CSV table of C-alpha atoms and ligand atoms in Angstrom, one decimal:
chain,number,residue,atom,x,y,z
F,317,MET,CA,119.2,104.0,-84.4
F,318,ARG,CA,118.1,104.3,-80.8
F,319,ARG,CA,118.5,101.3,-78.6
F,320,PRO,CA,115.8,100.1,-76.2
F,321,VAL,CA,116.1,101.4,-72.7
F,322,PRO,CA,117.3,98.5,-70.5
F,323,GLU,CA,115.0,97.6,-67.7
F,324,LEU,CA,116.2,97.8,-64.1
F,325,SER,CA,115.3,94.2,-63.6
F,326,ASP,CA,117.6,93.1,-66.4
F,327,ALA,CA,120.4,95.0,-64.8
F,328,LEU,CA,119.6,93.4,-61.5
F,329,ASN,CA,119.8,90.0,-63.1
F,330,ALA,CA,123.2,90.9,-64.6
F,331,ILE,CA,124.7,91.1,-61.1
F,332,THR,CA,126.3,88.0,-60.0
F,333,PRO,CA,126.1,87.9,-56.2
F,334,ASP,CA,129.6,88.4,-54.7
F,335,SER,CA,131.1,88.1,-58.1
F,336,PRO,CA,134.8,87.6,-57.3
F,337,PRO,CA,135.6,84.2,-55.9
F,338,ARG,CA,136.2,84.6,-52.1
F,339,ALA,CA,138.8,81.9,-51.7
F,340,ARG,CA,142.0,83.9,-51.8
F,341,SER,CA,143.8,84.3,-48.4
F,342,PHE,CA,147.1,85.6,-47.1
F,343,ARG,CA,149.0,83.6,-44.5
F,344,ILE,CA,151.7,85.7,-42.8
F,345,ALA,CA,154.4,84.6,-40.5
F,346,PRO,CA,154.8,86.7,-37.4
F,347,GLY,CA,157.6,89.2,-37.0
F,348,GLY,CA,160.2,90.0,-39.6
F,349,THR,CA,160.9,93.4,-41.1
F,350,LEU,CA,160.8,95.4,-44.3
F,351,ARG,CA,163.9,96.6,-46.1
F,352,GLY,CA,165.0,97.7,-49.5
F,353,GLU,CA,163.0,99.5,-52.2
F,354,VAL,CA,159.4,99.0,-53.1
F,355,ARG,CA,157.8,100.5,-56.2
F,356,VAL,CA,154.1,100.5,-55.6
F,357,PRO,CA,151.7,100.6,-58.6
F,358,GLY,CA,150.0,103.6,-60.1
F,359,ASP,CA,147.4,105.7,-58.4
F,360,LYS,CA,143.9,104.3,-58.7
F,361,SER,CA,142.0,107.6,-58.6
F,362,ILE,CA,144.2,109.2,-61.3
F,363,SER,CA,144.1,106.0,-63.5
F,364,HIS,CA,140.3,106.1,-63.6
F,365,ARG,CA,140.3,109.8,-64.5
F,366,ALA,CA,143.0,109.3,-67.2
F,367,ILE,CA,140.8,106.9,-69.1
F,368,MET,CA,137.6,109.0,-68.7
F,369,LEU,CA,139.2,112.3,-69.8
F,370,GLY,CA,141.3,110.6,-72.5
F,371,ALA,CA,138.1,109.0,-73.9
F,372,LEU,CA,136.2,112.3,-74.0
F,373,ALA,CA,139.1,114.3,-75.5
F,374,ASP,CA,139.7,115.2,-79.1
F,375,GLY,CA,142.9,113.4,-80.1
F,376,GLU,CA,145.0,110.5,-78.8
F,377,THR,CA,146.2,110.3,-75.2
F,378,VAL,CA,149.0,108.1,-74.0
F,379,VAL,CA,148.9,107.2,-70.3
F,380,THR,CA,151.9,105.8,-68.4
F,381,GLY,CA,152.0,104.2,-65.0
F,382,PHE,CA,148.3,103.2,-65.4
F,383,LEU,CA,147.2,100.9,-62.5
F,384,GLU,CA,146.4,97.5,-64.0
F,385,GLY,CA,144.0,96.7,-61.1
F,386,ALA,CA,140.5,95.4,-61.4
F,387,ASP,CA,138.9,98.8,-60.6
F,388,SER,CA,140.7,100.9,-63.2
F,389,LEU,CA,140.5,98.0,-65.7
F,390,ALA,CA,136.7,98.1,-65.2
F,391,THR,CA,136.7,101.8,-66.2
F,392,LEU,CA,138.8,101.0,-69.3
F,393,ALA,CA,136.4,98.2,-70.3
F,394,ALA,CA,133.4,100.5,-69.8
F,395,PHE,CA,134.8,103.0,-72.4
F,396,ARG,CA,135.6,100.2,-74.8
F,397,ALA,CA,132.0,99.1,-74.5
F,398,MET,CA,131.0,102.6,-75.5
F,399,GLY,CA,133.1,102.5,-78.6
F,400,VAL,CA,136.4,104.0,-77.5
F,401,GLU,CA,139.5,102.3,-79.0
F,402,ILE,CA,142.0,101.7,-76.3
F,403,GLU,CA,145.3,99.9,-76.7
F,404,GLY,CA,146.9,98.3,-73.7
F,405,PRO,CA,147.5,98.3,-70.9
F,406,ASP,CA,151.0,97.1,-71.5
F,407,ALA,CA,153.3,97.6,-68.6
F,408,GLY,CA,151.2,100.5,-67.5
F,409,ARG,CA,151.0,102.1,-70.9
F,410,VAL,CA,147.6,102.8,-72.4
F,411,ARG,CA,146.8,104.6,-75.7
F,412,ILE,CA,143.3,106.1,-75.9
F,413,ARG,CA,141.8,107.3,-79.2
F,414,GLY,CA,139.5,110.0,-77.8
F,415,VAL,CA,136.1,110.4,-79.3
F,416,GLY,CA,135.3,113.9,-78.2
F,417,LEU,CA,132.6,115.0,-75.7
F,418,HIS,CA,129.8,113.6,-77.9
F,419,GLY,CA,131.4,110.6,-79.5
F,420,LEU,CA,130.5,107.8,-77.1
F,421,THR,CA,128.1,105.2,-78.3
F,422,ALA,CA,125.5,103.2,-76.5
F,423,PRO,CA,126.8,100.1,-74.7
F,424,ALA,CA,125.2,96.9,-75.7
F,425,ALA,CA,124.9,95.6,-72.1
F,426,PRO,CA,125.0,97.0,-68.6
F,427,LEU,CA,128.4,98.5,-67.6
F,428,ASP,CA,129.8,96.4,-64.8
F,429,VAL,CA,132.3,98.3,-62.7
F,430,GLY,CA,132.8,95.5,-60.2
F,431,ASN,CA,134.0,96.9,-56.8
F,432,ALA,CA,134.9,100.4,-58.1
F,433,GLY,CA,133.0,103.2,-56.4
F,434,THR,CA,134.9,105.8,-58.2
F,435,ALA,CA,134.0,104.3,-61.6
F,436,MET,CA,130.4,104.1,-60.7
F,437,ARG,CA,130.0,107.6,-59.3
F,438,LEU,CA,132.1,109.4,-61.9
F,439,LEU,CA,130.5,107.5,-64.8
F,440,CYS,CA,127.1,108.3,-63.4
F,441,GLY,CA,127.7,112.0,-64.0
F,442,LEU,CA,129.3,111.5,-67.3
F,443,LEU,CA,126.5,109.2,-68.6
F,444,ALA,CA,123.8,111.5,-67.4
F,445,GLY,CA,124.8,113.9,-70.2
F,446,GLN,CA,124.8,111.3,-73.0
F,447,ARG,CA,122.2,110.9,-75.7
F,448,PHE,CA,121.8,107.2,-75.0
F,449,ALA,CA,120.5,105.1,-72.1
F,450,SER,CA,122.9,103.1,-70.0
F,451,THR,CA,122.9,101.0,-66.8
F,452,LEU,CA,125.7,100.8,-64.2
F,453,VAL,CA,126.1,97.7,-62.1
F,454,GLY,CA,128.6,96.6,-59.6
F,455,ASP,CA,129.5,93.7,-57.3
F,456,ALA,CA,127.7,92.9,-54.0
F,457,SER,CA,129.7,95.4,-52.0
F,458,LEU,CA,129.3,98.3,-54.5
F,459,SER,CA,125.6,97.5,-54.8
F,460,ARG,CA,125.2,98.3,-51.1
F,461,ARG,CA,126.9,101.6,-51.2
F,462,PRO,CA,125.0,104.9,-51.2
F,463,MET,CA,124.4,106.5,-54.7
F,464,ARG,CA,121.8,109.2,-53.8
F,465,ARG,CA,124.8,111.5,-53.0
F,466,VAL,CA,125.3,111.6,-56.8
F,467,THR,CA,121.8,110.9,-58.2
F,468,GLU,CA,120.1,113.7,-56.1
F,469,PRO,CA,122.2,116.6,-57.4
F,470,LEU,CA,122.2,115.1,-60.9
F,471,ALA,CA,118.4,115.0,-60.7
F,472,GLN,CA,118.6,118.8,-59.8
F,473,MET,CA,120.4,119.2,-63.1
F,474,GLY,CA,117.5,117.5,-64.9
F,475,ALA,CA,119.1,114.0,-65.2
F,476,SER,CA,117.0,110.9,-65.2
F,477,ILE,CA,118.5,108.2,-63.1
F,478,GLU,CA,116.7,105.3,-61.5
F,479,THR,CA,118.2,103.5,-58.4
F,480,THR,CA,116.8,100.7,-56.2
F,481,ALA,CA,114.4,101.8,-53.5
F,482,ALA,CA,117.4,101.9,-51.2
F,483,GLY,CA,119.2,104.4,-53.4
F,484,THR,CA,121.8,101.9,-54.5
F,485,ALA,CA,122.9,100.4,-57.8
F,486,PRO,CA,122.0,99.3,-60.4
F,487,LEU,CA,121.7,102.8,-61.8
F,488,LEU,CA,119.5,103.1,-64.9
F,489,ILE,CA,120.4,106.4,-66.7
F,490,ARG,CA,118.1,107.7,-69.4
F,491,PRO,CA,118.9,110.4,-71.9
F,492,VAL,CA,117.3,113.8,-71.3
F,493,PRO,CA,117.0,116.7,-73.8
F,494,ARG,CA,119.3,118.9,-71.7
F,495,LEU,CA,121.1,119.2,-68.4
F,496,THR,CA,120.9,122.5,-66.5
F,497,PRO,CA,123.9,123.9,-64.6
F,498,ILE,CA,124.0,123.5,-60.9
F,499,ASP,CA,125.3,125.5,-58.0
F,500,TYR,CA,125.7,122.8,-55.3
F,501,ALA,CA,127.0,122.8,-51.8
F,502,MET,CA,127.9,119.2,-51.1
F,503,PRO,CA,126.7,117.9,-47.7
F,504,VAL,CA,129.6,115.4,-47.5
F,505,ALA,CA,133.3,115.9,-48.4
F,506,SER,CA,133.5,113.6,-51.4
F,507,ALA,CA,135.8,113.8,-54.3
F,508,GLN,CA,133.7,111.3,-56.1
F,509,VAL,CA,130.6,113.5,-55.8
F,510,LYS,CA,132.5,116.6,-56.8
F,511,SER,CA,134.1,114.8,-59.8
F,512,CYS,CA,130.7,113.3,-60.9
F,513,LEU,CA,129.2,116.8,-61.0
F,514,LEU,CA,132.1,118.3,-62.8
F,515,LEU,CA,131.8,115.7,-65.5
F,516,ALA,CA,128.0,116.2,-65.7
F,517,GLY,CA,128.7,119.9,-65.8
F,518,LEU,CA,130.6,119.5,-69.0
F,519,TYR,CA,127.3,118.6,-70.6
F,520,ALA,CA,125.2,121.3,-69.0
F,521,ASP,CA,124.0,124.5,-70.6
F,522,GLY,CA,126.1,127.0,-68.7
F,523,THR,CA,128.5,127.1,-65.7
F,524,SER,CA,128.1,124.6,-62.8
F,525,CYS,CA,129.7,125.3,-59.4
F,526,ILE,CA,130.3,122.8,-56.6
F,527,THR,CA,131.3,123.8,-53.1
F,528,GLU,CA,133.0,121.2,-50.9
F,529,PRO,CA,132.6,121.3,-47.1
F,530,ALA,CA,136.3,120.4,-46.7
F,531,VAL,CA,139.1,120.0,-49.3
F,532,THR,CA,139.0,116.7,-51.1
F,533,ARG,CA,141.4,115.2,-53.7
F,534,ASP,CA,141.6,117.4,-56.7
F,535,HIS,CA,142.9,115.0,-59.4
F,536,THR,CA,139.9,115.7,-61.6
F,537,GLU,CA,140.5,119.5,-61.6
F,538,ARG,CA,144.2,119.0,-62.2
F,539,MET,CA,143.6,116.6,-65.1
F,540,LEU,CA,140.9,118.7,-66.7
F,541,ALA,CA,143.6,121.5,-66.8
F,542,THR,CA,146.0,119.0,-68.5
F,543,PHE,CA,143.3,118.5,-71.2
F,544,GLY,CA,143.0,122.2,-71.7
F,545,CYS,CA,139.8,122.7,-69.7
F,546,PRO,CA,140.7,124.6,-66.6
F,547,VAL,CA,138.1,124.7,-63.8
F,548,GLN,CA,137.9,127.9,-61.8
F,549,ARG,CA,138.6,127.5,-58.1
F,550,ASP,CA,137.6,130.1,-55.5
F,551,GLY,CA,138.3,128.7,-52.0
F,552,ARG,CA,136.3,125.5,-51.7
F,553,LYS,CA,134.2,126.3,-54.8
F,554,VAL,CA,135.0,124.9,-58.2
F,555,CYS,CA,133.2,125.9,-61.4
F,556,ILE,CA,133.2,124.4,-64.9
F,557,ARG,CA,131.8,125.7,-68.1
F,558,GLY,CA,129.4,123.4,-70.0
F,559,GLY,CA,130.5,122.4,-73.5
F,560,SER,CA,134.2,123.0,-72.8
F,561,ARG,CA,136.1,120.7,-75.1
F,562,LEU,CA,138.9,118.5,-73.9
F,563,THR,CA,142.1,118.3,-76.0
F,564,ALA,CA,144.6,115.4,-75.7
F,565,PRO,CA,148.0,116.5,-74.5
F,566,PRO,CA,150.4,117.2,-77.4
F,567,ASP,CA,152.2,114.2,-79.0
F,568,GLY,CA,154.9,112.7,-76.8
F,569,VAL,CA,153.5,114.2,-73.6
F,570,PRO,CA,151.9,111.3,-71.7
F,571,VAL,CA,149.5,111.6,-68.8
F,572,ALA,CA,151.9,110.1,-66.2
F,573,VAL,CA,150.2,108.4,-63.3
F,574,PRO,CA,152.3,108.5,-60.1
F,575,ALA,CA,152.7,105.7,-57.6
F,576,ASP,CA,149.6,105.5,-55.3
F,577,ILE,CA,150.1,107.0,-51.9
F,578,SER,CA,147.2,104.9,-50.7
F,579,SER,CA,149.1,101.7,-51.6
F,580,ALA,CA,152.4,103.1,-50.2
F,581,ALA,CA,150.5,103.6,-46.9
F,582,PHE,CA,150.7,99.9,-46.1
F,583,PHE,CA,154.4,100.0,-46.4
F,584,LEU,CA,154.7,103.3,-44.5
F,585,VAL,CA,152.9,101.7,-41.6
F,586,GLY,CA,154.6,98.3,-41.9
F,587,ALA,CA,158.1,99.8,-41.8
F,588,SER,CA,157.2,102.1,-39.0
F,589,ILE,CA,155.9,99.3,-36.7
F,590,ALA,CA,158.5,96.6,-37.6
F,591,GLU,CA,161.9,96.4,-35.9
F,592,ASP,CA,165.0,97.4,-37.8
F,593,ALA,CA,163.0,98.4,-40.9
F,594,ASP,CA,164.4,100.8,-43.6
F,595,LEU,CA,162.4,101.1,-46.8
F,596,LEU,CA,162.5,103.4,-49.8
F,597,LEU,CA,159.3,104.1,-51.8
F,598,PRO,CA,160.2,106.0,-54.9
F,599,ALA,CA,158.2,108.5,-56.9
F,600,VAL,CA,155.0,108.4,-54.8
F,601,GLY,CA,152.2,110.9,-55.6
F,602,LEU,CA,152.2,113.6,-52.9
F,603,ASN,CA,149.3,115.7,-54.0
F,604,PRO,CA,148.6,117.9,-51.0
F,605,THR,CA,145.0,116.7,-50.9
F,606,ARG,CA,146.2,113.1,-50.3
F,607,ILE,CA,149.0,113.4,-47.7
F,608,GLY,CA,147.0,113.1,-44.6
F,609,VAL,CA,148.6,109.7,-44.0
F,610,LEU,CA,152.1,111.3,-43.9
F,611,ASN,CA,150.8,114.1,-41.6
F,612,ILE,CA,149.2,111.7,-39.2
F,613,LEU,CA,152.1,109.3,-39.1
F,614,GLU,CA,154.5,112.1,-38.5
F,615,ALA,CA,152.4,113.3,-35.6
F,616,MET,CA,152.6,109.8,-34.2
F,617,GLY,CA,156.4,109.9,-34.3
F,618,ALA,CA,157.1,108.1,-37.6
F,619,ARG,CA,160.5,108.5,-39.2
F,620,LEU,CA,159.8,109.7,-42.7
F,621,THR,CA,162.4,111.3,-45.0
F,622,ILE,CA,161.0,112.8,-48.1
F,623,THR,CA,163.4,113.7,-51.0
F,624,ASN,CA,163.5,114.2,-54.7
F,625,HIS,CA,160.4,116.4,-54.9
F,626,HIS,CA,159.4,116.9,-58.5
F,627,ASP,CA,156.3,117.1,-60.7
F,628,SER,CA,155.0,114.2,-62.7
F,629,GLY,CA,152.6,115.9,-65.2
F,630,ALA,CA,150.0,117.7,-63.1
F,631,GLU,CA,150.9,115.9,-59.9
F,632,PRO,CA,153.7,116.4,-57.4
F,633,VAL,CA,155.7,113.3,-56.5
F,634,ALA,CA,158.7,112.4,-54.2
F,635,ASP,CA,160.6,109.5,-52.8
F,636,ILE,CA,159.7,108.5,-49.2
F,637,ARG,CA,162.2,106.7,-46.9
F,638,VAL,CA,160.6,105.2,-43.8
F,639,GLN,CA,162.4,103.6,-40.9
F,640,SER,CA,161.2,101.9,-37.7
F,641,ALA,CA,159.9,104.2,-35.0
F,642,GLY,CA,158.3,104.1,-31.6
F,643,LEU,CA,154.9,105.5,-32.4
F,644,LYS,CA,152.6,107.2,-29.9
F,645,GLY,CA,148.8,107.5,-30.0
F,646,ILE,CA,147.3,110.8,-31.0
F,647,GLU,CA,143.9,112.5,-31.4
F,648,ILE,CA,143.6,112.7,-35.2
F,649,PRO,CA,143.0,116.3,-36.3
F,650,ALA,CA,139.6,116.7,-38.1
F,651,VAL,CA,141.3,118.5,-41.1
F,652,GLN,CA,143.3,115.4,-41.8
F,653,VAL,CA,140.3,113.1,-42.1
F,654,PRO,CA,139.4,113.7,-45.8
F,655,LEU,CA,143.1,113.9,-46.7
F,656,ALA,CA,143.6,110.4,-45.3
F,657,ILE,CA,140.2,108.8,-45.9
F,658,ASP,CA,141.5,105.7,-47.6
F,659,GLU,CA,144.4,105.2,-45.3
F,660,PHE,CA,142.6,104.6,-42.0
F,661,PRO,CA,142.7,100.8,-42.1
F,662,ALA,CA,146.5,101.0,-42.3
F,663,LEU,CA,146.6,103.9,-39.7
F,664,PHE,CA,144.5,101.8,-37.3
F,665,ILE,CA,147.2,99.2,-37.4
F,666,ALA,CA,149.8,101.9,-36.6
F,667,ALA,CA,147.6,103.0,-33.7
F,668,ALA,CA,147.3,99.5,-32.4
F,669,CYS,CA,151.1,99.2,-32.2
F,670,ALA,CA,151.6,102.7,-30.7
F,671,GLU,CA,152.1,103.7,-27.1
F,672,GLY,CA,148.8,105.1,-25.7
F,673,GLU,CA,145.4,105.9,-27.1
F,674,THR,CA,144.5,107.1,-30.6
F,675,LEU,CA,141.1,108.8,-31.2
F,676,LEU,CA,139.5,109.3,-34.5
F,677,THR,CA,136.2,111.2,-34.9
F,678,GLY,CA,134.4,112.9,-37.8
F,679,ALA,CA,135.0,109.9,-40.0
F,680,GLU,CA,131.5,108.4,-40.5
F,681,GLU,CA,132.3,108.1,-44.2
F,682,LEU,CA,134.4,105.1,-43.3
F,683,ARG,CA,131.2,103.2,-42.7
F,684,VAL,CA,130.2,103.4,-46.4
F,685,LYS,CA,133.5,102.4,-48.0
F,686,GLU,CA,134.1,99.0,-49.6
F,687,SER,CA,133.1,97.7,-46.2
F,688,ASP,CA,132.1,99.4,-42.9
F,689,ARG,CA,135.7,100.1,-42.1
F,690,ILE,CA,135.1,101.1,-38.5
F,691,ALA,CA,133.2,97.9,-37.6
F,692,VAL,CA,135.4,95.5,-39.7
F,693,MET,CA,138.7,97.0,-38.4
F,694,ALA,CA,137.4,96.9,-34.8
F,695,ALA,CA,136.5,93.2,-35.2
F,696,GLY,CA,139.9,92.3,-36.6
F,697,LEU,CA,141.8,94.4,-34.0
F,698,GLY,CA,139.7,92.7,-31.3
F,699,ALA,CA,140.8,89.3,-32.7
F,700,LEU,CA,144.4,90.4,-32.3
F,701,GLY,CA,143.9,91.4,-28.7
F,702,VAL,CA,143.6,95.2,-29.3
F,703,GLU,CA,141.1,97.1,-27.2
F,704,THR,CA,138.9,99.5,-29.2
F,705,GLU,CA,135.8,101.5,-28.6
F,706,VAL,CA,133.6,101.9,-31.7
F,707,LEU,CA,132.0,105.4,-32.0
F,708,PRO,CA,129.3,106.3,-34.5
F,709,ASP,CA,131.8,108.4,-36.5
F,710,GLY,CA,135.2,106.9,-35.5
F,711,ILE,CA,137.0,104.7,-33.1
F,712,ARG,CA,139.2,104.8,-30.0
F,713,ILE,CA,142.2,102.4,-30.1
F,714,GLN,CA,144.3,101.5,-27.1
F,715,GLY,CA,147.8,101.0,-28.5
F,716,ARG,CA,149.7,98.0,-27.2
F,717,GLY,CA,153.0,99.9,-27.1
F,718,GLY,CA,155.8,97.4,-26.5
F,719,ARG,CA,153.4,94.4,-26.2
F,720,SER,CA,152.9,92.2,-29.3
F,721,LEU,CA,149.6,91.7,-31.2
F,722,GLY,CA,148.1,88.3,-31.1
F,723,GLY,CA,147.7,86.1,-34.1
F,724,GLY,CA,144.8,84.2,-35.7
F,725,SER,CA,142.2,84.6,-38.3
F,726,ILE,CA,141.0,87.9,-39.7
F,727,ASP,CA,138.0,88.3,-42.1
F,728,SER,CA,138.7,91.3,-44.4
F,729,HIS,CA,135.1,91.2,-45.7
F,730,GLY,CA,136.4,91.5,-49.2
F,731,ASP,CA,137.8,94.9,-48.5
F,732,HIS,CA,141.2,95.3,-50.2
F,733,ARG,CA,142.6,97.9,-47.8
F,734,ILE,CA,141.6,95.9,-44.7
F,735,ALA,CA,143.3,92.8,-46.1
F,736,MET,CA,146.5,94.7,-46.7
F,737,ALA,CA,146.4,96.5,-43.4
F,738,PHE,CA,146.2,93.3,-41.4
F,739,ALA,CA,148.9,91.7,-43.5
F,740,MET,CA,151.2,94.4,-42.2
F,741,ALA,CA,150.0,93.8,-38.6
F,742,ALA,CA,151.8,90.4,-38.7
F,743,LEU,CA,155.1,92.3,-38.4
F,744,ARG,CA,154.2,92.9,-34.7
F,745,ALA,CA,152.2,89.7,-34.1
F,746,GLU,CA,153.4,86.8,-31.9
F,747,ALA,CA,151.6,84.1,-33.9
F,748,PRO,CA,150.8,83.6,-37.6
F,749,LEU,CA,147.9,85.5,-39.2
F,750,LEU,CA,145.4,84.2,-41.7
F,751,VAL,CA,143.7,87.1,-43.6
F,752,GLN,CA,140.7,85.8,-45.4
F,753,ASP,CA,138.7,87.0,-48.4
F,754,CYS,CA,141.6,88.8,-50.1
F,755,GLU,CA,140.5,88.6,-53.8
F,756,ASN,CA,139.8,92.3,-54.0
F,757,VAL,CA,143.4,93.3,-53.2
F,758,ASN,CA,143.6,93.0,-57.0
F,759,THR,CA,141.3,96.0,-57.3
F,760,SER,CA,143.9,98.5,-56.2
F,761,PHE,CA,147.2,96.6,-55.7
F,762,PRO,CA,147.9,93.6,-58.0
F,763,GLY,CA,151.1,92.0,-56.9
F,764,PHE,CA,150.9,93.2,-53.3
F,765,ALA,CA,151.9,89.9,-51.7
F,766,ARG,CA,154.9,89.4,-54.1
F,767,LEU,CA,156.1,93.0,-53.4
F,768,ALA,CA,155.6,92.7,-49.7
F,769,ALA,CA,157.4,89.3,-49.6
F,770,GLY,CA,160.3,90.8,-51.6
F,771,ALA,CA,160.7,93.5,-48.9
F,772,GLY,CA,160.8,90.8,-46.2
F,773,LEU,CA,157.1,90.2,-45.1
F,774,GLY,CA,156.6,86.5,-44.5
F,775,ILE,CA,153.5,86.4,-46.6
F,776,GLU,CA,152.1,83.6,-48.8
F,777,GLU,CA,149.0,83.9,-51.0
F,778,HIS,CA,146.7,80.9,-51.1
F,779,VAL,CA,143.9,80.4,-53.6
F,780,ALA,CA,141.6,77.6,-52.6
P,1163,S3P,C1,138.1,108.7,-54.5
P,1163,S3P,C2,137.5,109.5,-53.6
P,1163,S3P,C3,137.2,109.0,-52.2
P,1163,S3P,C4,138.1,107.7,-51.9
P,1163,S3P,C5,138.0,106.7,-53.0
P,1163,S3P,C6,138.6,107.4,-54.3
P,1163,S3P,C7,138.2,109.3,-55.9
P,1163,S3P,O1,135.9,108.6,-52.0
P,1163,S3P,O2,137.7,107.1,-50.7
P,1163,S3P,O3,138.8,105.6,-52.7
P,1163,S3P,O4,139.0,108.7,-56.7
P,1163,S3P,O5,137.6,110.4,-56.1
P,1163,S3P,P1,134.8,109.7,-51.6
P,1163,S3P,O6,134.6,110.7,-52.6
P,1163,S3P,O7,133.5,108.8,-51.4
P,1163,S3P,O8,135.3,110.2,-50.3
């Protein structure tokens, strides 16, 4: 039976303004150091993709190291709502009974992906190819983020997707008789757009090709190969054949999610700027499309020792040891920008503690992340006495070198990465820091405060 198409107004009503409570804050004592071993949780990007491809595969997929954060749990819940049986997560282990490319069923209500941009953009492509209507909604932050970057190319494929007049969510996706393949040159370097179109391409009549303006994370391509559906790559062009079936990895071969380098980044910066720090981060994902943070920190003079290189499924991993270092400001090379796109809040803290000036340009994408990361970071750095110049596509930061940062109150604007970056800034502050609106730290790094405290950060979490 065909369900009625949900109306956009219903979807709008389903959004609770600023859904998560905004009362969680971090109070961090100034100074201190980071020592010992910290195991950061699983990679968020890879966790989303493991659920999506596992659900669309023929057979049963076991995922290990799954990130039990609100974002990837929202993806998991969305597939349950479309009839996929999923056991777990239990200590990072998830078992997905795949339903095959055409086995999803219509969800009874709008799919609420909370704060998760990756879930919304990738699901949008996948849902465009289904035989049922669906609506994607998110929290207040996600409902402000641009969605035309996915809905426009999907419309070129023949998809029917309604957005608000501003081109934002809710996204109302209606079934169409067929999707036509696309040959698309992406105007922005975005792994979410590329992945969205690869997933839609699975449902198109023919081969779709997507060309990226700069290399972006390739987890979708790697994981598609794990599921027996290789994409063809020619330089910056990737192609996928419509109708290619996905097959769950053989029994006993889990999809292993490595530790998230984006979560490790806070500790890499924290240990670099603290005095007398020596920290080991085991088995961190070191996919070459994600290691901009290591390249940039090394160029700034960080002391990183990388050992025990090995593969974890389709992804390379290694242990990273980081020790205190006198950092220096640099001009961040343009090629590193997409490779470090989520790590700039942490890197700005490193720049604030470095000797000399750091200049970032070509990073306008930072303005449309979970918050406007250029404006929000500049405001927070200003509160700590750091001089910055905000540029349309970046920022200039005057490092304080040997001088401490100030203390005081920082508003993270509900942006998980900004909250964690400023928590680390306390290691070089002369007075306590209060970081506000930290609820969304749970989207990518549940247990952050506990882990950081275990390594020596004087952090306490308060829930009002
Ligand atoms: C992601 C891609 C990046 C990144 C985001 C996760 C992904 O976004 O910022 O946190 O999992 O594909 P863009 O594609 O918008 O650059």
